[in-house]
Amino acid sequence: MINTEPPSADVLRRIRDSAFSSAQPIPRTAICVTSPATVILFNLGEVSAGLDIHLYPKDDMSDGSVELSQGAGGHKVFFPKAMSAGDDVALLATTRECTKNDETFTKKGFHQYSAAWDSKHNVTLEDGKSARVLYTIQQMQEGVKR
């Protein structure tokens, strides 16, 4: 039987304290998604933190067909221009930039962030298409990098 109850704050705190130290590298999560997908990220820091996201389409994507959002669909961002298979689309909260293959790329909406403890992130792609998505987060504790 699979436990569908979310972990308590105490359980998450114990995981954080045992699994991470300040010497650990910045946590990264890489996944391959076929639309639509919900990704759950665990932010074991104690405050919200910006996300740097790299999207690598495995198929060509048409104008406006890629969207990222938080939880129930709020805090959305979409890309009004097409993407080609193999592109590196970077939505970087740390520098407030959006690039495609290191060139400025148009986005409509917000840079993404991870809530403290855990947060849900929706990835919507063109039907039948897939992409690799890399999330990078700098976990924070009381304003100090973890």
mmCIF file of C-alpha atoms in Angstrom:
data_model
loop_
_atom_site.group_PDB
_atom_site.id
_atom_site.type_symbol
_atom_site.label_atom_id
_atom_site.label_comp_id
_atom_site.label_asym_id
_atom_site.label_seq_id
_atom_site.Cartn_x
_atom_site.Cartn_y
_atom_site.Cartn_z
ATOM 1 C CA MET A 1 0.000 0.000 0.000
ATOM 2 C CA ILE A 2 1.281 3.473 -0.902
ATOM 3 C CA ASN A 3 1.094 6.179 1.740
ATOM 4 C CA THR A 4 -0.656 9.161 0.165
ATOM 5 C CA GLU A 5 -0.455 11.360 3.271
ATOM 6 C CA PRO A 6 1.919 14.315 2.887
ATOM 7 C CA PRO A 7 4.940 14.180 5.184
ATOM 8 C CA SER A 8 4.656 16.220 8.359
ATOM 9 C CA ALA A 9 6.865 19.233 8.988
ATOM 10 C CA ASP A 10 8.722 17.209 11.622
ATOM 11 C CA VAL A 11 9.472 14.382 9.158
ATOM 12 C CA LEU A 12 10.665 16.860 6.513
ATOM 13 C CA ARG A 13 12.848 18.629 9.103
ATOM 14 C CA ARG A 14 14.496 15.314 10.078
ATOM 15 C CA ILE A 15 15.101 14.446 6.412
ATOM 16 C CA ARG A 16 16.606 17.881 5.810
ATOM 17 C CA ASP A 17 18.840 17.746 8.872
ATOM 18 C CA SER A 18 20.144 14.263 8.070
ATOM 19 C CA ALA A 19 20.463 14.568 4.284
ATOM 20 C CA PHE A 20 21.829 18.065 3.707
ATOM 21 C CA SER A 21 24.677 20.090 5.107
ATOM 22 C CA SER A 22 26.077 23.400 3.924
ATOM 23 C CA ALA A 23 28.810 21.450 2.093
ATOM 24 C CA GLN A 24 26.252 19.787 -0.211
ATOM 25 C CA PRO A 25 25.930 21.031 -3.810
ATOM 26 C CA ILE A 26 22.862 22.977 -4.908
ATOM 27 C CA PRO A 27 19.997 20.462 -5.261
ATOM 28 C CA ARG A 28 18.893 19.749 -8.832
ATOM 29 C CA THR A 29 15.987 17.712 -10.115
ATOM 30 C CA ALA A 30 15.957 16.560 -13.744
ATOM 31 C CA ILE A 31 12.930 14.855 -15.262
ATOM 32 C CA CYS A 32 11.543 13.972 -18.657
ATOM 33 C CA VAL A 33 7.879 14.880 -19.062
ATOM 34 C CA THR A 34 5.105 14.264 -21.530
ATOM 35 C CA SER A 35 2.384 16.863 -21.145
ATOM 36 C CA PRO A 36 0.665 17.518 -18.866
ATOM 37 C CA ALA A 37 2.772 16.695 -15.812
ATOM 38 C CA THR A 38 2.919 17.790 -12.199
ATOM 39 C CA VAL A 39 6.356 17.813 -10.609
ATOM 40 C CA ILE A 40 6.663 17.916 -6.823
ATOM 41 C CA LEU A 41 9.842 19.577 -5.599
ATOM 42 C CA PHE A 42 11.076 19.267 -2.037
ATOM 43 C CA ASN A 43 12.644 22.473 -0.746
ATOM 44 C CA LEU A 44 14.208 21.433 2.538
ATOM 45 C CA GLY A 45 15.174 24.995 3.322
ATOM 46 C CA GLU A 46 12.862 26.961 5.578
ATOM 47 C CA VAL A 47 11.868 29.730 3.150
ATOM 48 C CA SER A 48 10.673 30.005 -0.444
ATOM 49 C CA ALA A 49 13.403 30.182 -3.058
ATOM 50 C CA GLY A 50 13.636 31.082 -6.736
ATOM 51 C CA LEU A 51 14.005 28.305 -9.307
ATOM 52 C CA ASP A 52 16.314 28.208 -12.275
ATOM 53 C CA ILE A 53 14.646 26.033 -14.893
ATOM 54 C CA HIS A 54 16.168 24.641 -18.085
ATOM 55 C CA LEU A 55 13.732 23.156 -20.583
ATOM 56 C CA TYR A 56 15.138 20.923 -23.332
ATOM 57 C CA PRO A 57 12.408 20.019 -25.859
ATOM 58 C CA LYS A 58 12.783 16.523 -27.273
ATOM 59 C CA ASP A 59 10.356 17.490 -30.066
ATOM 60 C CA ASP A 60 9.645 20.752 -31.902
ATOM 61 C CA MET A 61 7.058 22.871 -30.031
ATOM 62 C CA SER A 62 4.774 25.393 -31.741
ATOM 63 C CA ASP A 63 4.210 29.009 -30.678
ATOM 64 C CA GLY A 64 2.619 29.325 -27.220
ATOM 65 C CA SER A 65 2.404 25.579 -26.569
ATOM 66 C CA VAL A 66 4.736 25.469 -23.520
ATOM 67 C CA GLU A 67 3.541 26.635 -20.105
ATOM 68 C CA LEU A 68 4.901 26.315 -16.557
ATOM 69 C CA SER A 69 2.866 27.122 -13.451
ATOM 70 C CA GLN A 70 2.622 26.568 -9.715
ATOM 71 C CA GLY A 71 0.179 24.317 -7.840
ATOM 72 C CA ALA A 72 -3.376 24.916 -9.023
ATOM 73 C CA GLY A 73 -2.207 26.812 -12.092
ATOM 74 C CA GLY A 74 -1.262 30.185 -10.621
ATOM 75 C CA HIS A 75 2.010 32.050 -11.128
ATOM 76 C CA LYS A 76 2.077 31.042 -14.818
ATOM 77 C CA VAL A 77 4.660 31.628 -17.485
ATOM 78 C CA PHE A 78 4.358 30.699 -21.145
ATOM 79 C CA PHE A 79 6.590 31.110 -24.151
ATOM 80 C CA PRO A 80 4.874 32.746 -27.150
ATOM 81 C CA LYS A 81 7.540 31.663 -29.656
ATOM 82 C CA ALA A 82 8.297 28.205 -31.029
ATOM 83 C CA MET A 83 11.027 25.917 -29.709
ATOM 84 C CA SER A 84 13.018 23.314 -31.610
ATOM 85 C CA ALA A 85 14.102 19.882 -30.436
ATOM 86 C CA GLY A 86 17.427 20.227 -28.608
ATOM 87 C CA ASP A 87 17.019 23.908 -27.667
ATOM 88 C CA ASP A 88 18.101 25.016 -24.184
ATOM 89 C CA VAL A 89 15.385 27.333 -22.866
ATOM 90 C CA ALA A 90 16.479 28.812 -19.529
ATOM 91 C CA LEU A 91 14.065 30.576 -17.180
ATOM 92 C CA LEU A 92 16.381 31.882 -14.472
ATOM 93 C CA ALA A 93 14.894 33.362 -11.317
ATOM 94 C CA THR A 94 18.367 34.031 -9.871
ATOM 95 C CA THR A 95 19.239 36.503 -12.644
ATOM 96 C CA ARG A 96 15.709 37.361 -13.869
ATOM 97 C CA GLU A 97 16.596 36.229 -17.384
ATOM 98 C CA CYS A 98 14.950 34.078 -19.997
ATOM 99 C CA THR A 99 17.116 32.736 -22.810
ATOM 100 C CA LYS A 100 17.004 30.220 -25.637
ATOM 101 C CA ASN A 101 20.418 28.874 -26.608
ATOM 102 C CA ASP A 102 22.023 31.791 -24.685
ATOM 103 C CA GLU A 103 20.047 34.454 -26.596
ATOM 104 C CA THR A 104 17.277 36.537 -24.989
ATOM 105 C CA PHE A 105 13.940 34.719 -25.373
ATOM 106 C CA THR A 106 10.452 36.145 -24.873
ATOM 107 C CA LYS A 107 8.359 34.883 -21.974
ATOM 108 C CA LYS A 108 4.964 36.018 -20.752
ATOM 109 C CA GLY A 109 4.428 35.707 -17.016
ATOM 110 C CA PHE A 110 6.473 35.077 -13.936
ATOM 111 C CA HIS A 111 9.766 33.502 -12.954
ATOM 112 C CA GLN A 112 9.124 30.383 -10.889
ATOM 113 C CA TYR A 113 9.856 29.696 -7.226
ATOM 114 C CA SER A 114 9.623 26.804 -4.812
ATOM 115 C CA ALA A 115 7.633 27.177 -1.629
ATOM 116 C CA ALA A 116 9.232 26.112 1.640
ATOM 117 C CA TRP A 117 9.061 22.344 2.270
ATOM 118 C CA ASP A 118 7.384 21.197 -0.938
ATOM 119 C CA SER A 119 5.612 22.657 -3.928
ATOM 120 C CA LYS A 120 3.832 21.451 -7.048
ATOM 121 C CA HIS A 121 4.886 22.616 -10.504
ATOM 122 C CA ASN A 122 2.831 22.036 -13.641
ATOM 123 C CA VAL A 123 4.490 21.496 -17.009
ATOM 124 C CA THR A 124 2.195 21.758 -20.031
ATOM 125 C CA LEU A 125 3.537 20.961 -23.482
ATOM 126 C CA GLU A 126 2.057 20.527 -26.917
ATOM 127 C CA ASP A 127 0.006 17.296 -27.091
ATOM 128 C CA GLY A 128 2.083 14.193 -27.741
ATOM 129 C CA LYS A 129 5.396 16.029 -27.263
ATOM 130 C CA SER A 130 8.001 15.664 -24.516
ATOM 131 C CA ALA A 131 10.848 17.608 -22.941
ATOM 132 C CA ARG A 132 13.560 17.251 -20.339
ATOM 133 C CA VAL A 133 13.212 19.747 -17.493
ATOM 134 C CA LEU A 134 15.981 20.617 -15.021
ATOM 135 C CA TYR A 135 15.037 22.467 -11.831
ATOM 136 C CA THR A 136 17.816 24.054 -9.745
ATOM 137 C CA ILE A 137 17.159 25.577 -6.333
ATOM 138 C CA GLN A 138 19.338 27.252 -3.717
ATOM 139 C CA GLN A 139 17.760 26.194 -0.442
ATOM 140 C CA MET A 140 17.762 28.896 2.213
ATOM 141 C CA GLN A 141 17.597 28.794 5.993
ATOM 142 C CA GLU A 142 17.014 32.058 7.861
ATOM 143 C CA GLY A 143 18.342 34.064 4.900
ATOM 144 C CA VAL A 144 21.532 32.016 4.599
ATOM 145 C CA LYS A 145 22.275 29.544 1.803
ATOM 146 C CA ARG A 146 22.067 25.907 2.906
#
